Each structure stands twice: as C-alpha cells, then as structure tokens.
Amino acid sequence: MTVRAVLKMGDPRLLQEARRVNEFNMPELDALIQDMKDTMAALNGAGLAAPQIGVDQRVVIFGVDYNPRYPEAEAVPFTVLINPVVTPLSKEMEEDWEGCLSVPGLRGRVPRYTRIHYEGVDQFGNAIDRRVEGFHARVVQHECDHLHGILYPMRITDFRTFGFTDVLFPGQEVMDD
C-alpha cells in the first residue's frame, strides 16, 4: 500500500493542463492507479485525479458507497477514467457543497451541470461511455476539472458559501471529494 502526498492549493502543478495517456495496460499505469486507490482510501476521498499526487496525466478515479454524511446522494460505482471527455446534457445547473483533498478543511457551494455524458477509457483501454446525473455527475465534473488545472474554489460564485468545514458543519464529519 502506497499512500502518496496530495498537493495542496497553491502548488503550481495543480494549475496545469494534464497530458493525455497513450499507453494502456502497462505496469507504470497500473502502479499509478493502485497508488491513487490507496491514497483515496486512506484519506476517505470520493475521488482523486493524478495531478493531485503530482502526476501530469489525464487519469481520475472516483467512487462512493452509501454514506450517512451524504444521505441524499446515490452510490457512485468505483471507476478508473482515463482521457475523459465531459459534455453537459442540459444547461440546468445545481449548486451544492464540495470539498477537496487538495483544499483540506474547507467546503464551498459549487454550481455544476446536473446531467452529463462522459467518455474515456479504463486502464486496459476499454471504452467507458456513460450518461449520469446528480451526485455522480458532480463527482465526475469535480475530478475532471483537476485535469484542466481547475480547483473547485475557482467555480464558486458566492464566497459567502465558502469556509472551514468545522465552522460550516460543527460536530459533523464531512467527506472530501
């Protein structure tokens, strides 16, 4: 088990456009994905992008089982998504709370498309093509933003809804995305 250090907001590597992955089913890619899984699990995250651990590649992982801290949210299947393309399916957006392992201790309300189509490949080069909505759509958009050098605070439209988790949600444990 290798838990990697997660870069924090302010590190210039988090602001770069990630490079496309061209080789699949390779030991190096498998090792990266395993490190990402170990890191996400150890930090109780909902997702993780390779740039967050200092790897300049278009790789994200995400997945959430039912969690009492997100009682309204549906489960999101664990997914390895490489070279993703995200397309909104409508103009409808919804604002909701987000956190991030690269922005520890803070939460903010972020507008996201409610329904999206995403496609890409897994680590073996197999195609992934899904239409999703709700929390699943939010998690995918959040993680894929990292591949474009975007952190969720950059998407907040009202900074009155941005603050420290322990102040916003006293006595409540909240998972970071």
CSV table of C-alpha atoms in Angstrom, one decimal:
chain,number,residue,atom,x,y,z
A,1,MET,CA,0.0,0.0,0.0
A,2,THR,CA,1.4,3.3,-1.1
A,3,VAL,CA,-0.3,6.5,0.1
A,4,ARG,CA,1.1,9.4,-1.8
A,5,ALA,CA,1.2,13.0,-0.6
A,6,VAL,CA,-1.6,15.1,-2.0
A,7,LEU,CA,-0.6,18.5,-3.4
A,8,LYS,CA,-2.4,21.4,-1.8
A,9,MET,CA,-3.9,24.5,-3.4
A,10,GLY,CA,-1.1,27.0,-4.1
A,11,ASP,CA,1.1,24.4,-5.7
A,12,PRO,CA,1.5,25.5,-9.3
A,13,ARG,CA,1.4,21.8,-10.6
A,14,LEU,CA,-2.3,21.8,-9.7
A,15,LEU,CA,-2.9,24.6,-12.2
A,16,GLN,CA,-1.5,22.9,-15.3
A,17,GLU,CA,-3.3,21.0,-18.1
A,18,ALA,CA,-2.6,17.3,-17.7
A,19,ARG,CA,-1.1,15.2,-20.5
A,20,ARG,CA,-3.0,12.6,-22.5
A,21,VAL,CA,-2.3,8.9,-21.7
A,22,ASN,CA,-1.3,6.9,-24.8
A,23,GLU,CA,-0.3,3.5,-23.5
A,24,PHE,CA,-2.6,1.2,-21.5
A,25,ASN,CA,-2.3,-2.0,-19.6
A,26,MET,CA,1.2,-1.0,-18.6
A,27,PRO,CA,2.9,-1.7,-15.2
A,28,GLU,CA,3.6,2.0,-14.7
A,29,LEU,CA,-0.1,2.9,-15.2
A,30,ASP,CA,-1.3,0.0,-13.0
A,31,ALA,CA,1.1,1.2,-10.2
A,32,LEU,CA,-0.2,4.8,-10.5
A,33,ILE,CA,-3.8,3.6,-10.3
A,34,GLN,CA,-3.0,1.5,-7.3
A,35,ASP,CA,-1.3,4.4,-5.5
A,36,MET,CA,-4.3,6.6,-6.3
A,37,LYS,CA,-6.7,4.0,-4.9
A,38,ASP,CA,-4.6,3.6,-1.7
A,39,THR,CA,-4.3,7.4,-1.3
A,40,MET,CA,-8.0,8.0,-1.9
A,41,ALA,CA,-9.0,5.2,0.6
A,42,ALA,CA,-6.5,6.4,3.3
A,43,LEU,CA,-7.9,9.9,3.1
A,44,ASN,CA,-11.5,8.9,2.8
A,45,GLY,CA,-12.0,10.7,-0.5
A,46,ALA,CA,-14.7,10.4,-3.1
A,47,GLY,CA,-12.3,10.8,-6.0
A,48,LEU,CA,-8.7,11.6,-6.9
A,49,ALA,CA,-7.0,13.0,-10.0
A,50,ALA,CA,-3.4,12.1,-10.9
A,51,PRO,CA,-2.3,15.8,-10.9
A,52,GLN,CA,-3.3,15.9,-7.2
A,53,ILE,CA,-0.4,13.5,-6.4
A,54,GLY,CA,2.0,15.3,-8.8
A,55,VAL,CA,1.5,13.1,-11.8
A,56,ASP,CA,0.8,15.0,-15.0
A,57,GLN,CA,-1.5,12.6,-16.7
A,58,ARG,CA,-5.2,12.6,-17.6
A,59,VAL,CA,-6.3,9.9,-15.0
A,60,VAL,CA,-9.0,10.2,-12.5
A,61,ILE,CA,-10.6,7.7,-10.1
A,62,PHE,CA,-13.8,8.0,-8.2
A,63,GLY,CA,-16.4,6.0,-6.3
A,64,VAL,CA,-18.7,6.4,-3.3
A,65,ASP,CA,-20.8,3.8,-1.5
A,66,TYR,CA,-23.8,4.9,0.5
A,67,ASN,CA,-22.6,7.3,3.2
A,68,PRO,CA,-24.8,8.7,6.0
A,69,ARG,CA,-22.9,12.0,5.6
A,70,TYR,CA,-24.4,12.2,2.1
A,71,PRO,CA,-27.9,10.7,2.8
A,72,GLU,CA,-29.4,12.2,-0.4
A,73,ALA,CA,-26.6,11.1,-2.7
A,74,GLU,CA,-26.8,7.9,-4.7
A,75,ALA,CA,-23.8,5.5,-4.7
A,76,VAL,CA,-21.3,6.1,-7.4
A,77,PRO,CA,-19.6,3.0,-8.8
A,78,PHE,CA,-15.8,2.9,-8.5
A,79,THR,CA,-14.3,3.9,-11.8
A,80,VAL,CA,-10.9,4.4,-13.4
A,81,LEU,CA,-11.4,7.0,-16.1
A,82,ILE,CA,-8.5,8.0,-18.5
A,83,ASN,CA,-8.5,10.8,-21.1
A,84,PRO,CA,-12.1,11.8,-20.2
A,85,VAL,CA,-14.3,14.0,-22.2
A,86,VAL,CA,-17.3,15.5,-20.3
A,87,THR,CA,-20.3,17.0,-22.1
A,88,PRO,CA,-23.3,18.6,-20.4
A,89,LEU,CA,-26.6,17.1,-21.4
A,90,SER,CA,-28.6,20.2,-20.5
A,91,LYS,CA,-28.0,23.8,-19.3
A,92,GLU,CA,-29.5,23.0,-15.9
A,93,MET,CA,-27.1,23.5,-13.1
A,94,GLU,CA,-27.3,23.0,-9.3
A,95,GLU,CA,-25.3,24.4,-6.5
A,96,ASP,CA,-24.1,22.1,-3.8
A,97,TRP,CA,-21.4,21.6,-1.2
A,98,GLU,CA,-18.0,20.3,-2.3
A,99,GLY,CA,-14.7,19.7,-0.6
A,100,CYS,CA,-11.3,18.5,-2.0
A,101,LEU,CA,-8.3,16.6,-0.7
A,102,SER,CA,-6.2,19.4,-2.2
A,103,VAL,CA,-8.2,22.1,-0.3
A,104,PRO,CA,-8.3,20.4,3.1
A,105,GLY,CA,-10.6,21.7,5.8
A,106,LEU,CA,-12.6,23.9,3.5
A,107,ARG,CA,-16.0,23.5,1.8
A,108,GLY,CA,-17.9,25.6,-0.7
A,109,ARG,CA,-21.1,25.6,-2.7
A,110,VAL,CA,-20.3,25.0,-6.4
A,111,PRO,CA,-22.5,25.2,-9.4
A,112,ARG,CA,-22.3,22.0,-11.6
A,113,TYR,CA,-24.3,20.6,-14.5
A,114,THR,CA,-27.0,18.3,-13.3
A,115,ARG,CA,-26.7,15.8,-16.2
A,116,ILE,CA,-23.6,14.9,-18.2
A,117,HIS,CA,-22.3,12.5,-20.7
A,118,TYR,CA,-18.7,11.3,-20.1
A,119,GLU,CA,-16.5,9.0,-22.0
A,120,GLY,CA,-12.9,7.8,-21.9
A,121,VAL,CA,-11.2,4.5,-21.3
A,122,ASP,CA,-10.1,2.4,-18.3
A,123,GLN,CA,-6.5,1.3,-17.6
A,124,PHE,CA,-6.8,-1.5,-20.1
A,125,GLY,CA,-8.0,0.8,-22.9
A,126,ASN,CA,-11.7,-0.4,-22.7
A,127,ALA,CA,-14.2,2.3,-23.6
A,128,ILE,CA,-16.3,3.9,-20.9
A,129,ASP,CA,-19.4,5.8,-22.1
A,130,ARG,CA,-22.0,6.9,-19.5
A,131,ARG,CA,-24.8,9.4,-19.1
A,132,VAL,CA,-25.2,10.3,-15.4
A,133,GLU,CA,-26.9,12.9,-13.2
A,134,GLY,CA,-26.9,14.2,-9.7
A,135,PHE,CA,-24.1,13.4,-7.3
A,136,HIS,CA,-22.4,11.1,-9.8
A,137,ALA,CA,-22.3,14.0,-12.3
A,138,ARG,CA,-20.9,16.3,-9.7
A,139,VAL,CA,-18.1,14.0,-8.7
A,140,VAL,CA,-17.0,13.4,-12.3
A,141,GLN,CA,-17.0,17.1,-13.1
A,142,HIS,CA,-15.0,17.9,-9.9
A,143,GLU,CA,-12.3,15.3,-10.7
A,144,CYS,CA,-12.1,16.1,-14.4
A,145,ASP,CA,-11.6,19.8,-13.5
A,146,HIS,CA,-8.3,18.8,-12.0
A,147,LEU,CA,-7.1,17.7,-15.4
A,148,HIS,CA,-7.6,21.2,-16.6
A,149,GLY,CA,-5.9,22.9,-13.7
A,150,ILE,CA,-9.2,23.9,-12.1
A,151,LEU,CA,-9.9,23.7,-8.3
A,152,TYR,CA,-13.4,23.9,-7.0
A,153,PRO,CA,-12.9,27.3,-5.3
A,154,MET,CA,-12.4,28.8,-8.8
A,155,ARG,CA,-16.0,27.8,-9.7
A,156,ILE,CA,-17.6,29.3,-6.5
A,157,THR,CA,-19.9,32.2,-7.4
A,158,ASP,CA,-20.8,33.4,-3.9
A,159,PHE,CA,-17.9,33.3,-1.4
A,160,ARG,CA,-20.4,33.7,1.5
A,161,THR,CA,-20.8,29.9,0.9
A,162,PHE,CA,-17.1,29.1,1.3
A,163,GLY,CA,-15.5,28.4,4.6
A,164,PHE,CA,-13.9,26.0,7.1
A,165,THR,CA,-15.7,22.6,7.4
A,166,ASP,CA,-15.7,22.7,11.2
A,167,VAL,CA,-17.3,26.1,11.2
A,168,LEU,CA,-19.9,25.4,8.5
A,169,PHE,CA,-20.8,21.9,9.8
A,170,PRO,CA,-19.9,21.9,13.5
A,171,GLY,CA,-19.8,18.4,15.0
A,172,GLN,CA,-20.3,16.7,11.7
A,173,GLU,CA,-17.8,14.7,9.9
A,174,VAL,CA,-17.8,15.6,6.1
A,175,MET,CA,-16.0,13.7,3.4
A,176,ASP,CA,-13.8,15.5,1.0
A,177,ASP,CA,-14.1,14.8,-2.7
